[in-house]
PDB file of C-alpha atoms in Angstrom:
ATOM      1  CA  MET A 172     115.815 114.891  93.476  1.00  0.00           C
ATOM      2  CA  ALA A 173     114.176 117.931  91.916  1.00  0.00           C
ATOM      3  CA  ILE A 174     112.685 117.735  88.443  1.00  0.00           C
ATOM      4  CA  ASP A 175     114.509 120.146  86.093  1.00  0.00           C
ATOM      5  CA  LYS A 176     111.639 121.786  84.206  1.00  0.00           C
ATOM      6  CA  ASP A 177     113.959 124.080  82.215  1.00  0.00           C
ATOM      7  CA  ALA A 178     115.893 121.100  80.842  1.00  0.00           C
ATOM      8  CA  ILE A 179     112.624 119.331  79.982  1.00  0.00           C
ATOM      9  CA  LYS A 180     111.404 122.421  78.076  1.00  0.00           C
ATOM     10  CA  GLU A 181     114.655 122.587  76.105  1.00  0.00           C
ATOM     11  CA  HIS A 182     114.548 118.896  75.203  1.00  0.00           C
ATOM     12  CA  ILE A 183     110.860 118.922  74.235  1.00  0.00           C
ATOM     13  CA  ARG A 184     111.581 121.873  71.949  1.00  0.00           C
ATOM     14  CA  GLY A 185     114.391 119.803  70.401  1.00  0.00           C
ATOM     15  CA  ILE A 186     112.062 116.831  69.930  1.00  0.00           C
ATOM     16  CA  LEU A 187     109.553 119.049  68.112  1.00  0.00           C
ATOM     17  CA  VAL A 188     112.319 120.220  65.773  1.00  0.00           C
ATOM     18  CA  ALA A 189     113.563 116.628  65.310  1.00  0.00           C
ATOM     19  CA  LEU A 190     110.008 115.624  64.343  1.00  0.00           C
ATOM     20  CA  GLY A 191     110.143 118.263  61.602  1.00  0.00           C
ATOM     21  CA  ASP A 192     107.733 120.711  63.188  1.00  0.00           C
ATOM     22  CA  ASP A 193     108.117 124.376  64.086  1.00  0.00           C
ATOM     23  CA  PRO A 194     108.072 124.893  67.878  1.00  0.00           C
ATOM     24  CA  GLU A 195     107.203 128.573  67.259  1.00  0.00           C
ATOM     25  CA  ARG A 196     103.992 127.857  65.360  1.00  0.00           C
ATOM     26  CA  GLU A 197     100.606 128.500  66.934  1.00  0.00           C
ATOM     27  CA  GLY A 198      99.603 125.481  68.969  1.00  0.00           C
ATOM     28  CA  LEU A 199     103.187 124.499  69.814  1.00  0.00           C
ATOM     29  CA  LYS A 200     104.553 127.760  71.302  1.00  0.00           C
ATOM     30  CA  ASP A 201     103.666 126.785  74.862  1.00  0.00           C
ATOM     31  CA  THR A 202     103.989 123.012  74.430  1.00  0.00           C
ATOM     32  CA  PRO A 203     107.473 122.705  76.007  1.00  0.00           C
ATOM     33  CA  ASP A 204     106.242 124.547  79.118  1.00  0.00           C
ATOM     34  CA  ARG A 205     103.018 122.512  79.284  1.00  0.00           C
ATOM     35  CA  VAL A 206     104.937 119.242  78.955  1.00  0.00           C
ATOM     36  CA  ALA A 207     107.431 120.303  81.649  1.00  0.00           C
ATOM     37  CA  ARG A 208     104.590 121.093  84.070  1.00  0.00           C
ATOM     38  CA  MET A 209     102.850 117.828  83.205  1.00  0.00           C
ATOM     39  CA  TYR A 210     106.048 115.823  83.736  1.00  0.00           C
ATOM     40  CA  GLU A 211     106.558 117.475  87.122  1.00  0.00           C
ATOM     41  CA  GLU A 212     103.110 116.202  88.120  1.00  0.00           C
ATOM     42  CA  ILE A 213     103.052 112.728  86.555  1.00  0.00           C
ATOM     43  CA  PHE A 214     106.620 111.884  87.616  1.00  0.00           C
ATOM     44  CA  GLU A 215     106.291 113.279  91.159  1.00  0.00           C
ATOM     45  CA  GLY A 216     107.248 109.904  92.649  1.00  0.00           C
ATOM     46  CA  MET A 217     110.732 110.188  91.123  1.00  0.00           C
ATOM     47  CA  LYS A 218     111.543 112.868  93.702  1.00  0.00           C
ATOM     48  CA  TYR A 219     111.271 110.365  96.573  1.00  0.00           C
ATOM     49  CA  THR A 220     112.877 107.104  97.634  1.00  0.00           C
ATOM     50  CA  ASN A 221     110.725 104.235  98.866  1.00  0.00           C
ATOM     51  CA  ASP A 222     111.791 105.053 102.426  1.00  0.00           C
ATOM     52  CA  GLU A 223     110.736 108.696 101.989  1.00  0.00           C
ATOM     53  CA  ILE A 224     107.344 107.588 100.630  1.00  0.00           C
ATOM     54  CA  ALA A 225     106.958 105.283 103.642  1.00  0.00           C
ATOM     55  CA  ASP A 226     107.689 108.202 105.983  1.00  0.00           C
ATOM     56  CA  MET A 227     105.284 110.442 104.046  1.00  0.00           C
ATOM     57  CA  PHE A 228     102.333 108.060 104.410  1.00  0.00           C
ATOM     58  CA  ASP A 229     103.132 106.413 107.737  1.00  0.00           C
ATOM     59  CA  LYS A 230      99.734 106.915 109.358  1.00  0.00           C
ATOM     60  CA  SER A 231      98.954 103.761 111.295  1.00  0.00           C
ATOM     61  CA  PHE A 232      96.665 102.861 114.167  1.00  0.00           C
ATOM     62  CA  GLU A 233      97.442 100.451 116.980  1.00  0.00           C
ATOM     63  CA  LEU A 234      95.174  97.423 117.322  1.00  0.00           C
ATOM     64  CA  ALA A 235      93.965  96.213 120.716  1.00  0.00           C
ATOM     65  CA  SER A 236      95.000  92.623 121.381  1.00  0.00           C
ATOM     66  CA  ASN A 237      91.397  91.435 120.883  1.00  0.00           C
ATOM     67  CA  ASP A 238      90.952  93.268 117.557  1.00  0.00           C
ATOM     68  CA  CYS A 239      90.801  91.176 114.417  1.00  0.00           C
ATOM     69  CA  GLN A 240      94.199  90.787 112.828  1.00  0.00           C
ATOM     70  CA  ASP A 241      92.998  89.032 109.673  1.00  0.00           C
ATOM     71  CA  MET A 242      93.781  90.031 106.102  1.00  0.00           C
ATOM     72  CA  VAL A 243      93.197  93.640 105.068  1.00  0.00           C
ATOM     73  CA  LEU A 244      92.624  94.071 101.331  1.00  0.00           C
ATOM     74  CA  VAL A 245      92.300  97.318  99.371  1.00  0.00           C
ATOM     75  CA  LYS A 246      91.510  96.424  95.778  1.00  0.00           C
ATOM     76  CA  ASP A 247      91.063  98.101  92.420  1.00  0.00           C
ATOM     77  CA  ILE A 248      93.197 101.162  93.182  1.00  0.00           C
ATOM     78  CA  GLU A 249      93.429 102.947  89.837  1.00  0.00           C
ATOM     79  CA  VAL A 250      96.871 104.253  88.867  1.00  0.00           C
ATOM     80  CA  PHE A 251      98.836 104.915  85.707  1.00  0.00           C
ATOM     81  CA  SER A 252     102.547 104.904  85.076  1.00  0.00           C
ATOM     82  CA  TYR A 253     105.096 105.153  82.286  1.00  0.00           C
ATOM     83  CA  CYS A 254     107.203 102.258  81.049  1.00  0.00           C
ATOM     84  CA  GLU A 255     110.895 102.988  81.486  1.00  0.00           C
ATOM     85  CA  HIS A 256     111.735 101.196  78.224  1.00  0.00           C
ATOM     86  CA  HIS A 257     109.630 103.306  75.825  1.00  0.00           C
ATOM     87  CA  MET A 258     108.284 106.042  78.129  1.00  0.00           C
ATOM     88  CA  ALA A 259     104.918 104.681  76.991  1.00  0.00           C
ATOM     89  CA  LEU A 260     101.792 104.920  79.118  1.00  0.00           C
ATOM     90  CA  MET A 261     100.769 101.996  81.326  1.00  0.00           C
ATOM     91  CA  TYR A 262      97.039 102.511  81.769  1.00  0.00           C
ATOM     92  CA  ASP A 263      93.818 100.923  83.053  1.00  0.00           C
ATOM     93  CA  MET A 264      95.997  99.729  85.915  1.00  0.00           C
ATOM     94  CA  LYS A 265      94.287  98.304  88.962  1.00  0.00           C
ATOM     95  CA  VAL A 266      96.396  97.693  92.039  1.00  0.00           C
ATOM     96  CA  SER A 267      95.235  95.481  94.892  1.00  0.00           C
ATOM     97  CA  VAL A 268      97.174  95.480  98.163  1.00  0.00           C
ATOM     98  CA  ALA A 269      96.683  92.970 100.990  1.00  0.00           C
ATOM     99  CA  TYR A 270      98.474  92.550 104.300  1.00  0.00           C
ATOM    100  CA  ILE A 271      98.119  90.765 107.619  1.00  0.00           C
ATOM    101  CA  PRO A 272      98.299  93.343 110.441  1.00  0.00           C
ATOM    102  CA  LYS A 273     100.929  92.876 113.133  1.00  0.00           C
ATOM    103  CA  GLY A 274      99.493  94.995 115.935  1.00  0.00           C
ATOM    104  CA  LYS A 275      98.635  98.004 113.774  1.00  0.00           C
ATOM    105  CA  VAL A 276      96.812  98.965 110.601  1.00  0.00           C
ATOM    106  CA  ILE A 277      97.530 101.714 108.087  1.00  0.00           C
ATOM    107  CA  GLY A 278      94.929 104.328 107.161  1.00  0.00           C
ATOM    108  CA  LEU A 279      93.130 102.947 104.098  1.00  0.00           C
ATOM    109  CA  SER A 280      93.587 106.090 102.002  1.00  0.00           C
ATOM    110  CA  LYS A 281      97.323 105.817 102.611  1.00  0.00           C
ATOM    111  CA  VAL A 282      97.397 102.474 100.773  1.00  0.00           C
ATOM    112  CA  ALA A 283      96.004 104.184  97.661  1.00  0.00           C
ATOM    113  CA  ARG A 284      98.379 107.134  98.097  1.00  0.00           C
ATOM    114  CA  ILE A 285     101.383 104.804  98.323  1.00  0.00           C
ATOM    115  CA  ALA A 286     100.327 102.985  95.122  1.00  0.00           C
ATOM    116  CA  ASP A 287      99.780 106.309  93.328  1.00  0.00           C
ATOM    117  CA  MET A 288     103.139 107.795  94.364  1.00  0.00           C
ATOM    118  CA  VAL A 289     105.082 104.633  93.440  1.00  0.00           C
ATOM    119  CA  ALA A 290     103.415 104.585  89.999  1.00  0.00           C
ATOM    120  CA  LYS A 291     104.460 108.201  89.332  1.00  0.00           C
ATOM    121  CA  ARG A 292     107.899 107.134  88.155  1.00  0.00           C
ATOM    122  CA  LEU A 293     109.463 105.666  85.054  1.00  0.00           C
ATOM    123  CA  GLN A 294     108.684 102.104  86.042  1.00  0.00           C
ATOM    124  CA  LEU A 295     108.236  98.454  85.290  1.00  0.00           C
ATOM    125  CA  GLN A 296     104.935  96.947  86.423  1.00  0.00           C
ATOM    126  CA  GLU A 297     106.889  94.281  88.319  1.00  0.00           C
ATOM    127  CA  ARG A 298     108.840  96.954  90.212  1.00  0.00           C
ATOM    128  CA  ILE A 299     105.675  98.874  91.094  1.00  0.00           C
ATOM    129  CA  GLY A 300     104.478  95.777  92.972  1.00  0.00           C
ATOM    130  CA  ALA A 301     107.823  95.243  94.697  1.00  0.00           C
ATOM    131  CA  ASP A 302     108.077  98.927  95.709  1.00  0.00           C
ATOM    132  CA  ILE A 303     104.535  98.984  97.128  1.00  0.00           C
ATOM    133  CA  ALA A 304     105.186  95.746  99.063  1.00  0.00           C
ATOM    134  CA  TYR A 305     108.402  97.174 100.543  1.00  0.00           C
ATOM    135  CA  ILE A 306     106.696 100.402 101.637  1.00  0.00           C
ATOM    136  CA  MET A 307     103.681  98.569 103.070  1.00  0.00           C
ATOM    137  CA  SER A 308     105.968  96.277 105.096  1.00  0.00           C
ATOM    138  CA  LYS A 309     107.905  99.256 106.421  1.00  0.00           C
ATOM    139  CA  VAL A 310     104.778 101.203 107.423  1.00  0.00           C
ATOM    140  CA  THR A 311     102.765  98.309 108.881  1.00  0.00           C
ATOM    141  CA  GLY A 312     105.606  96.288 110.379  1.00  0.00           C
ATOM    142  CA  SER A 313     104.166  93.216 108.647  1.00  0.00           C
ATOM    143  CA  MET A 314     106.170  91.003 106.317  1.00  0.00           C
ATOM    144  CA  ASP A 315     102.898  89.425 105.130  1.00  0.00           C
ATOM    145  CA  VAL A 316     102.099  91.615 102.111  1.00  0.00           C
ATOM    146  CA  ALA A 317     100.680  90.904  98.648  1.00  0.00           C
ATOM    147  CA  VAL A 318     100.373  93.252  95.679  1.00  0.00           C
ATOM    148  CA  VAL A 319      98.482  92.248  92.533  1.00  0.00           C
ATOM    149  CA  ILE A 320      98.481  94.570  89.512  1.00  0.00           C
ATOM    150  CA  GLU A 321      96.666  94.309  86.198  1.00  0.00           C
ATOM    151  CA  GLY A 322      97.256  96.831  83.453  1.00  0.00           C
ATOM    152  CA  SER A 323      97.493  97.651  79.783  1.00  0.00           C
ATOM    153  CA  HIS A 324     100.722  98.895  78.215  1.00  0.00           C
ATOM    154  CA  SER A 325     100.657 101.255  75.254  1.00  0.00           C
ATOM    155  CA  CYS A 326     104.066  99.895  74.214  1.00  0.00           C
ATOM    156  CA  MET A 327     102.030  96.781  73.270  1.00  0.00           C
ATOM    157  CA  THR A 328      98.676  98.327  72.320  1.00  0.00           C
ATOM    158  CA  ALA A 329      99.679 101.450  70.338  1.00  0.00           C
ATOM    159  CA  ARG A 330     102.933 100.251  68.745  1.00  0.00           C
ATOM    160  CA  GLY A 331     104.792  97.047  68.006  1.00  0.00           C
ATOM    161  CA  ILE A 332     102.353  94.127  68.140  1.00  0.00           C
ATOM    162  CA  LYS A 333      99.374  96.529  68.507  1.00  0.00           C
ATOM    163  CA  ASN A 334      97.379  94.032  70.545  1.00  0.00           C
ATOM    164  CA  ASN A 335      94.636  96.077  72.204  1.00  0.00           C
ATOM    165  CA  SER A 336      93.256  93.268  74.348  1.00  0.00           C
ATOM    166  CA  ALA A 337      96.516  92.232  76.048  1.00  0.00           C
ATOM    167  CA  LYS A 338      96.649  92.834  79.809  1.00  0.00           C
ATOM    168  CA  THR A 339      99.613  92.209  82.072  1.00  0.00           C
ATOM    169  CA  LEU A 340      99.048  90.682  85.515  1.00  0.00           C
ATOM    170  CA  THR A 341     101.830  90.721  88.105  1.00  0.00           C
ATOM    171  CA  THR A 342     101.926  89.462  91.674  1.00  0.00           C
ATOM    172  CA  THR A 343     104.307  90.305  94.480  1.00  0.00           C
ATOM    173  CA  LEU A 344     103.872  87.910  97.401  1.00  0.00           C
ATOM    174  CA  LYS A 345     105.783  88.277 100.678  1.00  0.00           C
ATOM    175  CA  GLY A 346     105.759  86.326 103.932  1.00  0.00           C
ATOM    176  CA  SER A 347     102.626  84.229 104.509  1.00  0.00           C
ATOM    177  CA  PHE A 348     101.218  85.187 101.111  1.00  0.00           C
ATOM    178  CA  LYS A 349     104.225  83.506  99.485  1.00  0.00           C
ATOM    179  CA  GLU A 350     104.363  80.493 101.788  1.00  0.00           C
ATOM    180  CA  ASP A 351     100.696  79.656 102.492  1.00  0.00           C
ATOM    181  CA  ALA A 352      98.791  78.261  99.474  1.00  0.00           C
ATOM    182  CA  LYS A 353      95.438  78.564 101.304  1.00  0.00           C
ATOM    183  CA  LEU A 354      96.055  82.262 101.957  1.00  0.00           C
ATOM    184  CA  GLN A 355      97.063  82.779  98.308  1.00  0.00           C
ATOM    185  CA  ASN A 356      93.897  81.039  97.126  1.00  0.00           C
ATOM    186  CA  ARG A 357      91.748  83.093  99.501  1.00  0.00           C
ATOM    187  CA  LEU A 358      93.337  86.303  98.202  1.00  0.00           C
ATOM    188  CA  MET A 359      92.773  85.323  94.584  1.00  0.00           C
ATOM    189  CA  MET A 360      89.130  84.445  95.304  1.00  0.00           C
ATOM    190  CA  LEU A 361      88.607  87.872  96.878  1.00  0.00           C
ATOM    191  CA  LEU A 362      90.132  89.568  93.830  1.00  0.00           C
ATOM    192  CA  LYS A 363      87.629  88.018  91.392  1.00  0.00           C
TER     193      LYS A 363
END
């Protein structure tokens, strides 16, 4: 799905008018265009399905049978997203992704790229974890995937309750990570 920058410009202009400002005044003349270009960048992930993102970043390497097939963990991947309820920024987000290889491993930078692309949508933090887990399973062939996300939400810090210290922690556990308490505990220890 292509992002319609012309429609965004028109609507941003309307928002400026609805706020009681003059979209033709100095400082605002180019704002609709700037916002449209920014939205095209920060919502890039909306152009792709999870399957298309998996295809985009499917760079894996076969493991020899004697290679270690223990947990792989990429932690503290920094992303940001926008809450679909208020279009408010979700920030200071750290994503950690773990999986147990099943004969192949994914290029480590691809894990961060998957997390970044999934976050570039109108999202819920819970769905970001589920989407990353789905894509990781598809690319690696492993059902044993865990995604842990911690982040701040400006819909809680800048408005409403205005609680600046609140953080949201979500976990998505699949396969062995869901079923094996020892593996869960090991993961959580590594994330400290």
